[in-house]
């Protein structure tokens, strides 16, 4: 009766099958398409196929306003076919997981970064900004990946080796997040940054780079917000992407006065936007609309 798919290859296939068999297709795009695909020949082919096929889907469900705008501007997807549906989070379950005891927390107060240790997450920028800020806190990095050795070497070169804790992949990262003073995300690109939303569900302040897409939308409620340095936005501090100085100054500002306490309140308020009820209502409307468009 209906095809629902996620991620590029399955989206392409379900749209083509749906058109051929007269079955409504709902495709969900989880990443910023232009940023996600490289400039290689394979990336070019993928983008070409998305532009040719995605506009034919019955409904398109981007995970953020930024992802939607990219599809509309660069891949000819009609905006009338799009409905943004944010990821949802079970805040009660996150809170319960965050209360579990762990043994390897730093003894000093700390800020935290979470993600794969790959270039796109730009942990090297986080370490450089942290070192430059001269923060009195430590830095915890959760994740594993090919850049681990390089990042450890960088921390040593910047004389913050004793303050940066690489704790690897954690099946349950939430106790670390709950014990951190705030989260810093320095990604070059995102679709919808789960780490930021989950931190806010636990009432944690956030510093994030203004990459496409998601951080500006979460922190300012406007995906088109621009940053030349950093701004103290409504729900967190937003920094220019790739700007070490901006992130460093944002760390300094976050640790001044009652800024952390202020953004704890703002994070908890913003987290209400990511409830399961909001997601269910949105998806029910999408399903009903798609089914009504089946050709007789």
PDB file of C-alpha atoms in Angstrom:
ATOM      1  CA  UNK A   1       0.000   0.000   0.000  1.00  0.00           C
ATOM      2  CA  UNK A   2       2.845   2.379   0.784  1.00  0.00           C
ATOM      3  CA  UNK A   3       6.636   2.537   0.508  1.00  0.00           C
ATOM      4  CA  UNK A   4       8.612   4.269   3.285  1.00  0.00           C
ATOM      5  CA  UNK A   5      12.392   4.434   3.042  1.00  0.00           C
ATOM      6  CA  UNK A   6      15.459   6.042   4.588  1.00  0.00           C
ATOM      7  CA  UNK A   7      18.950   6.795   3.185  1.00  0.00           C
ATOM      8  CA  UNK A   8      19.902   7.476  -0.401  1.00  0.00           C
ATOM      9  CA  UNK A   9      20.039   4.081  -2.112  1.00  0.00           C
ATOM     10  CA  UNK A  10      16.775   2.810  -0.627  1.00  0.00           C
ATOM     11  CA  UNK A  11      15.142   6.180  -1.328  1.00  0.00           C
ATOM     12  CA  UNK A  12      16.117   5.960  -4.993  1.00  0.00           C
ATOM     13  CA  UNK A  13      14.879   2.370  -5.309  1.00  0.00           C
ATOM     14  CA  UNK A  14      11.551   2.881  -3.505  1.00  0.00           C
ATOM     15  CA  UNK A  15      10.788   6.003  -5.557  1.00  0.00           C
ATOM     16  CA  UNK A  16      11.460   4.211  -8.850  1.00  0.00           C
ATOM     17  CA  UNK A  17       9.438   1.147  -7.833  1.00  0.00           C
ATOM     18  CA  UNK A  18       6.634   3.314  -6.476  1.00  0.00           C
ATOM     19  CA  UNK A  19       6.331   5.227  -9.730  1.00  0.00           C
ATOM     20  CA  UNK A  20       6.340   2.037 -11.796  1.00  0.00           C
ATOM     21  CA  UNK A  21       3.861   0.129  -9.619  1.00  0.00           C
ATOM     22  CA  UNK A  22       1.610   3.067  -8.642  1.00  0.00           C
ATOM     23  CA  UNK A  23       2.516   2.807  -4.959  1.00  0.00           C
ATOM     24  CA  UNK A  24       2.911   6.061  -3.004  1.00  0.00           C
ATOM     25  CA  UNK A  25       6.495   6.566  -1.805  1.00  0.00           C
ATOM     26  CA  UNK A  26       7.646   8.494   1.253  1.00  0.00           C
ATOM     27  CA  UNK A  27      11.396   9.043   1.376  1.00  0.00           C
ATOM     28  CA  UNK A  28      13.271  10.415   4.372  1.00  0.00           C
ATOM     29  CA  UNK A  29      16.552  12.264   3.880  1.00  0.00           C
ATOM     30  CA  UNK A  30      18.817  12.052   6.938  1.00  0.00           C
ATOM     31  CA  UNK A  31      21.868  14.037   5.764  1.00  0.00           C
ATOM     32  CA  UNK A  32      22.684  17.310   4.050  1.00  0.00           C
ATOM     33  CA  UNK A  33      23.010  15.874   0.545  1.00  0.00           C
ATOM     34  CA  UNK A  34      25.462  18.389  -0.907  1.00  0.00           C
ATOM     35  CA  UNK A  35      27.819  18.137   2.069  1.00  0.00           C
ATOM     36  CA  UNK A  36      27.491  14.373   2.446  1.00  0.00           C
ATOM     37  CA  UNK A  37      28.591  13.321  -1.028  1.00  0.00           C
ATOM     38  CA  UNK A  38      32.186  13.917  -2.061  1.00  0.00           C
ATOM     39  CA  UNK A  39      33.247  15.632  -5.259  1.00  0.00           C
ATOM     40  CA  UNK A  40      34.472  12.300  -6.667  1.00  0.00           C
ATOM     41  CA  UNK A  41      32.951  10.631  -9.717  1.00  0.00           C
ATOM     42  CA  UNK A  42      30.828   8.420  -7.463  1.00  0.00           C
ATOM     43  CA  UNK A  43      29.602  11.455  -5.542  1.00  0.00           C
ATOM     44  CA  UNK A  44      28.721  13.219  -8.797  1.00  0.00           C
ATOM     45  CA  UNK A  45      26.732  10.182  -9.968  1.00  0.00           C
ATOM     46  CA  UNK A  46      24.853   9.979  -6.665  1.00  0.00           C
ATOM     47  CA  UNK A  47      23.914  13.657  -6.829  1.00  0.00           C
ATOM     48  CA  UNK A  48      22.812  13.281 -10.468  1.00  0.00           C
ATOM     49  CA  UNK A  49      20.554  10.345  -9.558  1.00  0.00           C
ATOM     50  CA  UNK A  50      19.073  12.194  -6.567  1.00  0.00           C
ATOM     51  CA  UNK A  51      18.225  15.185  -8.776  1.00  0.00           C
ATOM     52  CA  UNK A  52      16.611  12.897 -11.354  1.00  0.00           C
ATOM     53  CA  UNK A  53      14.639  10.673  -8.951  1.00  0.00           C
ATOM     54  CA  UNK A  54      13.814  12.438  -5.657  1.00  0.00           C
ATOM     55  CA  UNK A  55      11.388  14.965  -7.230  1.00  0.00           C
ATOM     56  CA  UNK A  56       9.253  11.978  -8.319  1.00  0.00           C
ATOM     57  CA  UNK A  57       8.617  10.765  -4.754  1.00  0.00           C
ATOM     58  CA  UNK A  58       5.123  11.261  -3.366  1.00  0.00           C
ATOM     59  CA  UNK A  59       6.406  12.918  -0.193  1.00  0.00           C
ATOM     60  CA  UNK A  60       9.898  13.863   0.997  1.00  0.00           C
ATOM     61  CA  UNK A  61      10.675  14.004   4.708  1.00  0.00           C
ATOM     62  CA  UNK A  62      13.891  15.919   5.488  1.00  0.00           C
ATOM     63  CA  UNK A  63      15.241  15.669   9.020  1.00  0.00           C
ATOM     64  CA  UNK A  64      15.796  19.443   9.265  1.00  0.00           C
ATOM     65  CA  UNK A  65      14.998  22.712   7.519  1.00  0.00           C
ATOM     66  CA  UNK A  66      18.589  22.869   6.262  1.00  0.00           C
ATOM     67  CA  UNK A  67      18.340  19.451   4.627  1.00  0.00           C
ATOM     68  CA  UNK A  68      15.051  20.489   3.015  1.00  0.00           C
ATOM     69  CA  UNK A  69      16.494  23.730   1.655  1.00  0.00           C
ATOM     70  CA  UNK A  70      19.406  21.854   0.105  1.00  0.00           C
ATOM     71  CA  UNK A  71      17.017  19.442  -1.655  1.00  0.00           C
ATOM     72  CA  UNK A  72      14.823  22.290  -2.903  1.00  0.00           C
ATOM     73  CA  UNK A  73      17.669  24.545  -4.047  1.00  0.00           C
ATOM     74  CA  UNK A  74      20.024  21.958  -5.539  1.00  0.00           C
ATOM     75  CA  UNK A  75      18.015  18.835  -6.419  1.00  0.00           C
ATOM     76  CA  UNK A  76      14.743  20.203  -7.827  1.00  0.00           C
ATOM     77  CA  UNK A  77      12.587  18.687  -5.076  1.00  0.00           C
ATOM     78  CA  UNK A  78       9.347  20.728  -4.895  1.00  0.00           C
ATOM     79  CA  UNK A  79       9.011  22.384  -1.507  1.00  0.00           C
ATOM     80  CA  UNK A  80       5.306  21.503  -1.614  1.00  0.00           C
ATOM     81  CA  UNK A  81       6.265  17.812  -1.332  1.00  0.00           C
ATOM     82  CA  UNK A  82       8.464  18.353   1.732  1.00  0.00           C
ATOM     83  CA  UNK A  83       7.597  18.130   5.414  1.00  0.00           C
ATOM     84  CA  UNK A  84      10.372  18.484   7.982  1.00  0.00           C
ATOM     85  CA  UNK A  85      10.221  15.914  10.770  1.00  0.00           C
ATOM     86  CA  UNK A  86      12.757  16.272  13.566  1.00  0.00           C
ATOM     87  CA  UNK A  87      14.243  13.253  15.281  1.00  0.00           C
ATOM     88  CA  UNK A  88      12.435  12.398  18.510  1.00  0.00           C
ATOM     89  CA  UNK A  89      13.981  11.481  21.841  1.00  0.00           C
ATOM     90  CA  UNK A  90      12.586   9.650  24.853  1.00  0.00           C
ATOM     91  CA  UNK A  91      13.791  12.105  27.448  1.00  0.00           C
ATOM     92  CA  UNK A  92      12.816   9.922  30.395  1.00  0.00           C
ATOM     93  CA  UNK A  93      14.856   7.011  29.041  1.00  0.00           C
ATOM     94  CA  UNK A  94      17.862   9.276  28.415  1.00  0.00           C
ATOM     95  CA  UNK A  95      17.651  10.551  31.985  1.00  0.00           C
ATOM     96  CA  UNK A  96      17.535   7.009  33.394  1.00  0.00           C
ATOM     97  CA  UNK A  97      20.566   5.963  31.336  1.00  0.00           C
ATOM     98  CA  UNK A  98      22.425   9.076  32.457  1.00  0.00           C
ATOM     99  CA  UNK A  99      22.096   8.047  36.108  1.00  0.00           C
ATOM    100  CA  UNK A 100      24.051   4.798  35.748  1.00  0.00           C
ATOM    101  CA  UNK A 101      27.354   4.758  37.607  1.00  0.00           C
ATOM    102  CA  UNK A 102      30.626   4.901  35.667  1.00  0.00           C
ATOM    103  CA  UNK A 103      34.163   4.680  36.970  1.00  0.00           C
ATOM    104  CA  UNK A 104      36.298   6.689  34.545  1.00  0.00           C
ATOM    105  CA  UNK A 105      35.002  10.244  34.897  1.00  0.00           C
ATOM    106  CA  UNK A 106      37.647  12.978  35.210  1.00  0.00           C
ATOM    107  CA  UNK A 107      38.066  14.347  38.712  1.00  0.00           C
ATOM    108  CA  UNK A 108      37.868  17.955  37.488  1.00  0.00           C
ATOM    109  CA  UNK A 109      34.874  19.689  35.881  1.00  0.00           C
ATOM    110  CA  UNK A 110      34.876  19.095  32.114  1.00  0.00           C
ATOM    111  CA  UNK A 111      33.340  19.921  28.758  1.00  0.00           C
ATOM    112  CA  UNK A 112      32.601  17.141  26.289  1.00  0.00           C
ATOM    113  CA  UNK A 113      32.717  16.314  22.570  1.00  0.00           C
ATOM    114  CA  UNK A 114      31.073  13.177  21.160  1.00  0.00           C
ATOM    115  CA  UNK A 115      31.368  11.539  17.731  1.00  0.00           C
ATOM    116  CA  UNK A 116      33.425   9.489  15.315  1.00  0.00           C
ATOM    117  CA  UNK A 117      37.064  10.571  15.171  1.00  0.00           C
ATOM    118  CA  UNK A 118      36.927  11.471  11.482  1.00  0.00           C
ATOM    119  CA  UNK A 119      37.743  14.696   9.589  1.00  0.00           C
ATOM    120  CA  UNK A 120      34.099  15.701   9.167  1.00  0.00           C
ATOM    121  CA  UNK A 121      33.642  15.932  12.959  1.00  0.00           C
ATOM    122  CA  UNK A 122      36.713  18.201  13.169  1.00  0.00           C
ATOM    123  CA  UNK A 123      37.916  17.255  16.649  1.00  0.00           C
ATOM    124  CA  UNK A 124      41.267  18.801  15.795  1.00  0.00           C
ATOM    125  CA  UNK A 125      39.533  22.202  15.796  1.00  0.00           C
ATOM    126  CA  UNK A 126      37.952  21.416  19.173  1.00  0.00           C
ATOM    127  CA  UNK A 127      41.334  20.545  20.689  1.00  0.00           C
ATOM    128  CA  UNK A 128      42.981  23.665  19.227  1.00  0.00           C
ATOM    129  CA  UNK A 129      40.146  25.894  20.465  1.00  0.00           C
ATOM    130  CA  UNK A 130      40.209  24.256  23.890  1.00  0.00           C
ATOM    131  CA  UNK A 131      43.962  24.783  24.217  1.00  0.00           C
ATOM    132  CA  UNK A 132      43.674  28.401  23.069  1.00  0.00           C
ATOM    133  CA  UNK A 133      40.866  29.159  25.529  1.00  0.00           C
ATOM    134  CA  UNK A 134      43.018  28.243  28.563  1.00  0.00           C
ATOM    135  CA  UNK A 135      39.889  26.764  30.127  1.00  0.00           C
ATOM    136  CA  UNK A 136      40.270  25.606  33.717  1.00  0.00           C
ATOM    137  CA  UNK A 137      38.138  22.582  32.862  1.00  0.00           C
ATOM    138  CA  UNK A 138      39.223  19.319  31.271  1.00  0.00           C
ATOM    139  CA  UNK A 139      38.001  18.046  27.887  1.00  0.00           C
ATOM    140  CA  UNK A 140      36.450  14.597  27.420  1.00  0.00           C
ATOM    141  CA  UNK A 141      36.180  13.165  23.905  1.00  0.00           C
ATOM    142  CA  UNK A 142      33.975  10.107  23.376  1.00  0.00           C
ATOM    143  CA  UNK A 143      34.374   8.170  20.146  1.00  0.00           C
ATOM    144  CA  UNK A 144      36.737   6.105  18.110  1.00  0.00           C
ATOM    145  CA  UNK A 145      38.030   6.395  14.562  1.00  0.00           C
ATOM    146  CA  UNK A 146      41.048   6.717  12.305  1.00  0.00           C
ATOM    147  CA  UNK A 147      42.126  10.118  13.665  1.00  0.00           C
ATOM    148  CA  UNK A 148      42.749   8.930  17.244  1.00  0.00           C
ATOM    149  CA  UNK A 149      46.551   8.832  17.058  1.00  0.00           C
ATOM    150  CA  UNK A 150      46.698  12.152  15.209  1.00  0.00           C
ATOM    151  CA  UNK A 151      44.443  13.836  17.777  1.00  0.00           C
ATOM    152  CA  UNK A 152      46.465  12.510  20.709  1.00  0.00           C
ATOM    153  CA  UNK A 153      49.622  13.852  19.060  1.00  0.00           C
ATOM    154  CA  UNK A 154      47.962  17.240  18.564  1.00  0.00           C
ATOM    155  CA  UNK A 155      46.947  17.433  22.238  1.00  0.00           C
ATOM    156  CA  UNK A 156      50.542  16.690  23.218  1.00  0.00           C
ATOM    157  CA  UNK A 157      51.930  19.329  20.840  1.00  0.00           C
ATOM    158  CA  UNK A 158      49.547  21.921  22.318  1.00  0.00           C
ATOM    159  CA  UNK A 159      50.560  21.003  25.873  1.00  0.00           C
ATOM    160  CA  UNK A 160      47.038  19.925  26.896  1.00  0.00           C
ATOM    161  CA  UNK A 161      47.726  16.192  26.847  1.00  0.00           C
ATOM    162  CA  UNK A 162      46.979  15.844  30.578  1.00  0.00           C
ATOM    163  CA  UNK A 163      43.670  17.727  30.227  1.00  0.00           C
ATOM    164  CA  UNK A 164      42.227  15.913  27.192  1.00  0.00           C
ATOM    165  CA  UNK A 165      40.705  12.502  27.952  1.00  0.00           C
ATOM    166  CA  UNK A 166      40.098  10.161  25.020  1.00  0.00           C
ATOM    167  CA  UNK A 167      37.629   7.640  26.458  1.00  0.00           C
ATOM    168  CA  UNK A 168      36.761   5.786  23.257  1.00  0.00           C
ATOM    169  CA  UNK A 169      33.368   4.569  22.134  1.00  0.00           C
ATOM    170  CA  UNK A 170      30.846   4.267  24.963  1.00  0.00           C
ATOM    171  CA  UNK A 171      27.744   2.125  24.595  1.00  0.00           C
ATOM    172  CA  UNK A 172      26.090   4.456  27.100  1.00  0.00           C
ATOM    173  CA  UNK A 173      27.516   7.976  26.695  1.00  0.00           C
ATOM    174  CA  UNK A 174      24.785   9.633  28.763  1.00  0.00           C
ATOM    175  CA  UNK A 175      26.418   9.493  32.228  1.00  0.00           C
ATOM    176  CA  UNK A 176      29.438  11.286  30.736  1.00  0.00           C
ATOM    177  CA  UNK A 177      27.164  13.848  29.099  1.00  0.00           C
ATOM    178  CA  UNK A 178      25.131  14.337  32.286  1.00  0.00           C
ATOM    179  CA  UNK A 179      28.295  14.985  34.315  1.00  0.00           C
ATOM    180  CA  UNK A 180      29.773  17.418  31.776  1.00  0.00           C
ATOM    181  CA  UNK A 181      29.281  21.160  32.214  1.00  0.00           C
ATOM    182  CA  UNK A 182      28.489  21.623  28.522  1.00  0.00           C
ATOM    183  CA  UNK A 183      28.836  20.069  25.046  1.00  0.00           C
ATOM    184  CA  UNK A 184      30.928  21.401  22.158  1.00  0.00           C
ATOM    185  CA  UNK A 185      30.216  20.257  18.583  1.00  0.00           C
ATOM    186  CA  UNK A 186      32.689  21.373  15.895  1.00  0.00           C
ATOM    187  CA  UNK A 187      31.416  19.409  12.882  1.00  0.00           C
ATOM    188  CA  UNK A 188      31.923  20.537   9.297  1.00  0.00           C
ATOM    189  CA  UNK A 189      28.564  19.053   8.236  1.00  0.00           C
ATOM    190  CA  UNK A 190      25.516  17.414   9.811  1.00  0.00           C
ATOM    191  CA  UNK A 191      22.039  16.274   8.827  1.00  0.00           C
ATOM    192  CA  UNK A 192      20.409  16.670  12.198  1.00  0.00           C
ATOM    193  CA  UNK A 193      22.939  16.535  15.049  1.00  0.00           C
ATOM    194  CA  UNK A 194      21.620  13.972  17.522  1.00  0.00           C
ATOM    195  CA  UNK A 195      24.397  14.726  20.000  1.00  0.00           C
ATOM    196  CA  UNK A 196      23.241  18.335  20.337  1.00  0.00           C
ATOM    197  CA  UNK A 197      19.581  17.386  20.761  1.00  0.00           C
ATOM    198  CA  UNK A 198      20.380  14.669  23.309  1.00  0.00           C
ATOM    199  CA  UNK A 199      22.560  17.062  25.307  1.00  0.00           C
ATOM    200  CA  UNK A 200      19.681  19.530  25.418  1.00  0.00           C
ATOM    201  CA  UNK A 201      17.300  16.776  26.538  1.00  0.00           C
ATOM    202  CA  UNK A 202      19.607  16.382  29.545  1.00  0.00           C
ATOM    203  CA  UNK A 203      19.614  20.136  30.127  1.00  0.00           C
ATOM    204  CA  UNK A 204      23.179  20.679  28.941  1.00  0.00           C
ATOM    205  CA  UNK A 205      24.374  23.954  27.367  1.00  0.00           C
ATOM    206  CA  UNK A 206      25.733  23.696  23.819  1.00  0.00           C
ATOM    207  CA  UNK A 207      28.413  25.362  21.733  1.00  0.00           C
ATOM    208  CA  UNK A 208      28.186  24.352  18.062  1.00  0.00           C
ATOM    209  CA  UNK A 209      29.641  25.321  14.710  1.00  0.00           C
ATOM    210  CA  UNK A 210      27.111  26.691  12.224  1.00  0.00           C
ATOM    211  CA  UNK A 211      27.508  23.861   9.727  1.00  0.00           C
ATOM    212  CA  UNK A 212      24.844  22.636   7.349  1.00  0.00           C
ATOM    213  CA  UNK A 213      22.572  21.592   8.674  1.00  0.00           C
ATOM    214  CA  UNK A 214      20.835  21.557  12.032  1.00  0.00           C
ATOM    215  CA  UNK A 215      22.890  23.489  14.620  1.00  0.00           C
ATOM    216  CA  UNK A 216      21.568  26.946  13.692  1.00  0.00           C
ATOM    217  CA  UNK A 217      18.061  25.569  13.418  1.00  0.00           C
ATOM    218  CA  UNK A 218      18.269  24.063  16.907  1.00  0.00           C
ATOM    219  CA  UNK A 219      20.049  26.927  18.648  1.00  0.00           C
ATOM    220  CA  UNK A 220      18.406  29.915  16.923  1.00  0.00           C
ATOM    221  CA  UNK A 221      15.209  28.368  15.453  1.00  0.00           C
ATOM    222  CA  UNK A 222      16.297  29.806  12.088  1.00  0.00           C
ATOM    223  CA  UNK A 223      18.327  27.691   9.667  1.00  0.00           C
ATOM    224  CA  UNK A 224      19.407  30.812   7.756  1.00  0.00           C
ATOM    225  CA  UNK A 225      21.289  32.349  10.694  1.00  0.00           C
ATOM    226  CA  UNK A 226      24.797  33.411   9.615  1.00  0.00           C
ATOM    227  CA  UNK A 227      27.887  33.731  11.800  1.00  0.00           C
ATOM    228  CA  UNK A 228      31.136  35.552  11.096  1.00  0.00           C
ATOM    229  CA  UNK A 229      32.531  34.823  14.558  1.00  0.00           C
ATOM    230  CA  UNK A 230      30.173  33.544  17.250  1.00  0.00           C
ATOM    231  CA  UNK A 231      26.819  34.605  18.629  1.00  0.00           C
ATOM    232  CA  UNK A 232      25.104  33.993  21.941  1.00  0.00           C
ATOM    233  CA  UNK A 233      21.887  32.651  20.453  1.00  0.00           C
ATOM    234  CA  UNK A 234      18.588  31.903  22.136  1.00  0.00           C
ATOM    235  CA  UNK A 235      19.323  28.268  22.951  1.00  0.00           C
ATOM    236  CA  UNK A 236      23.141  28.064  22.799  1.00  0.00           C
ATOM    237  CA  UNK A 237      26.325  29.592  21.365  1.00  0.00           C
ATOM    238  CA  UNK A 238      26.727  29.320  17.587  1.00  0.00           C
ATOM    239  CA  UNK A 239      30.176  29.659  15.973  1.00  0.00           C
ATOM    240  CA  UNK A 240      31.438  30.093  12.438  1.00  0.00           C
ATOM    241  CA  UNK A 241      32.315  26.713  10.959  1.00  0.00           C
ATOM    242  CA  UNK A 242      36.039  25.953  10.866  1.00  0.00           C
ATOM    243  CA  UNK A 243      36.948  28.991  12.978  1.00  0.00           C
ATOM    244  CA  UNK A 244      39.274  28.038  15.857  1.00  0.00           C
ATOM    245  CA  UNK A 245      39.280  31.578  17.270  1.00  0.00           C
ATOM    246  CA  UNK A 246      35.492  31.725  17.347  1.00  0.00           C
ATOM    247  CA  UNK A 247      35.128  28.417  19.184  1.00  0.00           C
ATOM    248  CA  UNK A 248      37.899  29.388  21.590  1.00  0.00           C
ATOM    249  CA  UNK A 249      36.175  32.666  22.443  1.00  0.00           C
ATOM    250  CA  UNK A 250      32.849  30.865  22.772  1.00  0.00           C
ATOM    251  CA  UNK A 251      34.389  28.533  25.373  1.00  0.00           C
ATOM    252  CA  UNK A 252      35.640  31.552  27.320  1.00  0.00           C
ATOM    253  CA  UNK A 253      32.207  33.220  27.172  1.00  0.00           C
ATOM    254  CA  UNK A 254      30.387  30.018  28.157  1.00  0.00           C
ATOM    255  CA  UNK A 255      32.494  29.787  31.304  1.00  0.00           C
ATOM    256  CA  UNK A 256      31.921  33.422  32.319  1.00  0.00           C
ATOM    257  CA  UNK A 257      29.398  34.471  34.958  1.00  0.00           C
ATOM    258  CA  UNK A 258      26.110  32.586  34.934  1.00  0.00           C
ATOM    259  CA  UNK A 259      26.178  31.684  31.215  1.00  0.00           C
ATOM    260  CA  UNK A 260      26.234  27.941  31.848  1.00  0.00           C
ATOM    261  CA  UNK A 261      23.221  28.199  34.177  1.00  0.00           C
ATOM    262  CA  UNK A 262      21.373  30.376  31.643  1.00  0.00           C
ATOM    263  CA  UNK A 263      21.819  27.874  28.828  1.00  0.00           C
ATOM    264  CA  UNK A 264      20.898  24.941  31.049  1.00  0.00           C
ATOM    265  CA  UNK A 265      17.443  26.473  31.286  1.00  0.00           C
ATOM    266  CA  UNK A 266      17.296  27.267  27.561  1.00  0.00           C
ATOM    267  CA  UNK A 267      18.370  23.746  26.580  1.00  0.00           C
ATOM    268  CA  UNK A 268      15.661  22.143  28.680  1.00  0.00           C
ATOM    269  CA  UNK A 269      13.078  24.467  27.110  1.00  0.00           C
ATOM    270  CA  UNK A 270      14.188  23.730  23.533  1.00  0.00           C
ATOM    271  CA  UNK A 271      14.211  19.965  24.135  1.00  0.00           C
ATOM    272  CA  UNK A 272      10.406  19.973  24.253  1.00  0.00           C
ATOM    273  CA  UNK A 273      10.444  20.385  20.449  1.00  0.00           C
ATOM    274  CA  UNK A 274      11.900  16.889  20.068  1.00  0.00           C
ATOM    275  CA  UNK A 275       9.107  14.857  21.672  1.00  0.00           C
ATOM    276  CA  UNK A 276       7.684  11.627  20.257  1.00  0.00           C
ATOM    277  CA  UNK A 277       4.199  13.138  20.263  1.00  0.00           C
ATOM    278  CA  UNK A 278       5.308  15.900  17.883  1.00  0.00           C
ATOM    279  CA  UNK A 279       6.975  13.350  15.600  1.00  0.00           C
ATOM    280  CA  UNK A 280       3.963  10.996  15.588  1.00  0.00           C
ATOM    281  CA  UNK A 281       1.513  13.761  14.713  1.00  0.00           C
ATOM    282  CA  UNK A 282       3.723  14.955  11.864  1.00  0.00           C
ATOM    283  CA  UNK A 283       4.200  11.468  10.416  1.00  0.00           C
ATOM    284  CA  UNK A 284       0.496  10.608  10.640  1.00  0.00           C
ATOM    285  CA  UNK A 285      -0.295  13.665   8.505  1.00  0.00           C
ATOM    286  CA  UNK A 286       2.390  12.684   5.974  1.00  0.00           C
ATOM    287  CA  UNK A 287       1.022   9.126   5.709  1.00  0.00           C
ATOM    288  CA  UNK A 288      -2.557  10.266   5.218  1.00  0.00           C
ATOM    289  CA  UNK A 289      -1.542  12.774   2.551  1.00  0.00           C
ATOM    290  CA  UNK A 290       0.611  10.247   0.658  1.00  0.00           C
ATOM    291  CA  UNK A 291      -2.084   7.572   0.661  1.00  0.00           C
ATOM    292  CA  UNK A 292      -4.642  10.051  -0.672  1.00  0.00           C
ATOM    293  CA  UNK A 293      -2.452  10.673  -3.716  1.00  0.00           C
ATOM    294  CA  UNK A 294      -2.527   7.078  -5.001  1.00  0.00           C
ATOM    295  CA  UNK A 295      -3.796   7.044  -8.574  1.00  0.00           C
ATOM    296  CA  UNK A 296      -6.941   5.051  -9.267  1.00  0.00           C
TER     297      UNK A 296
END
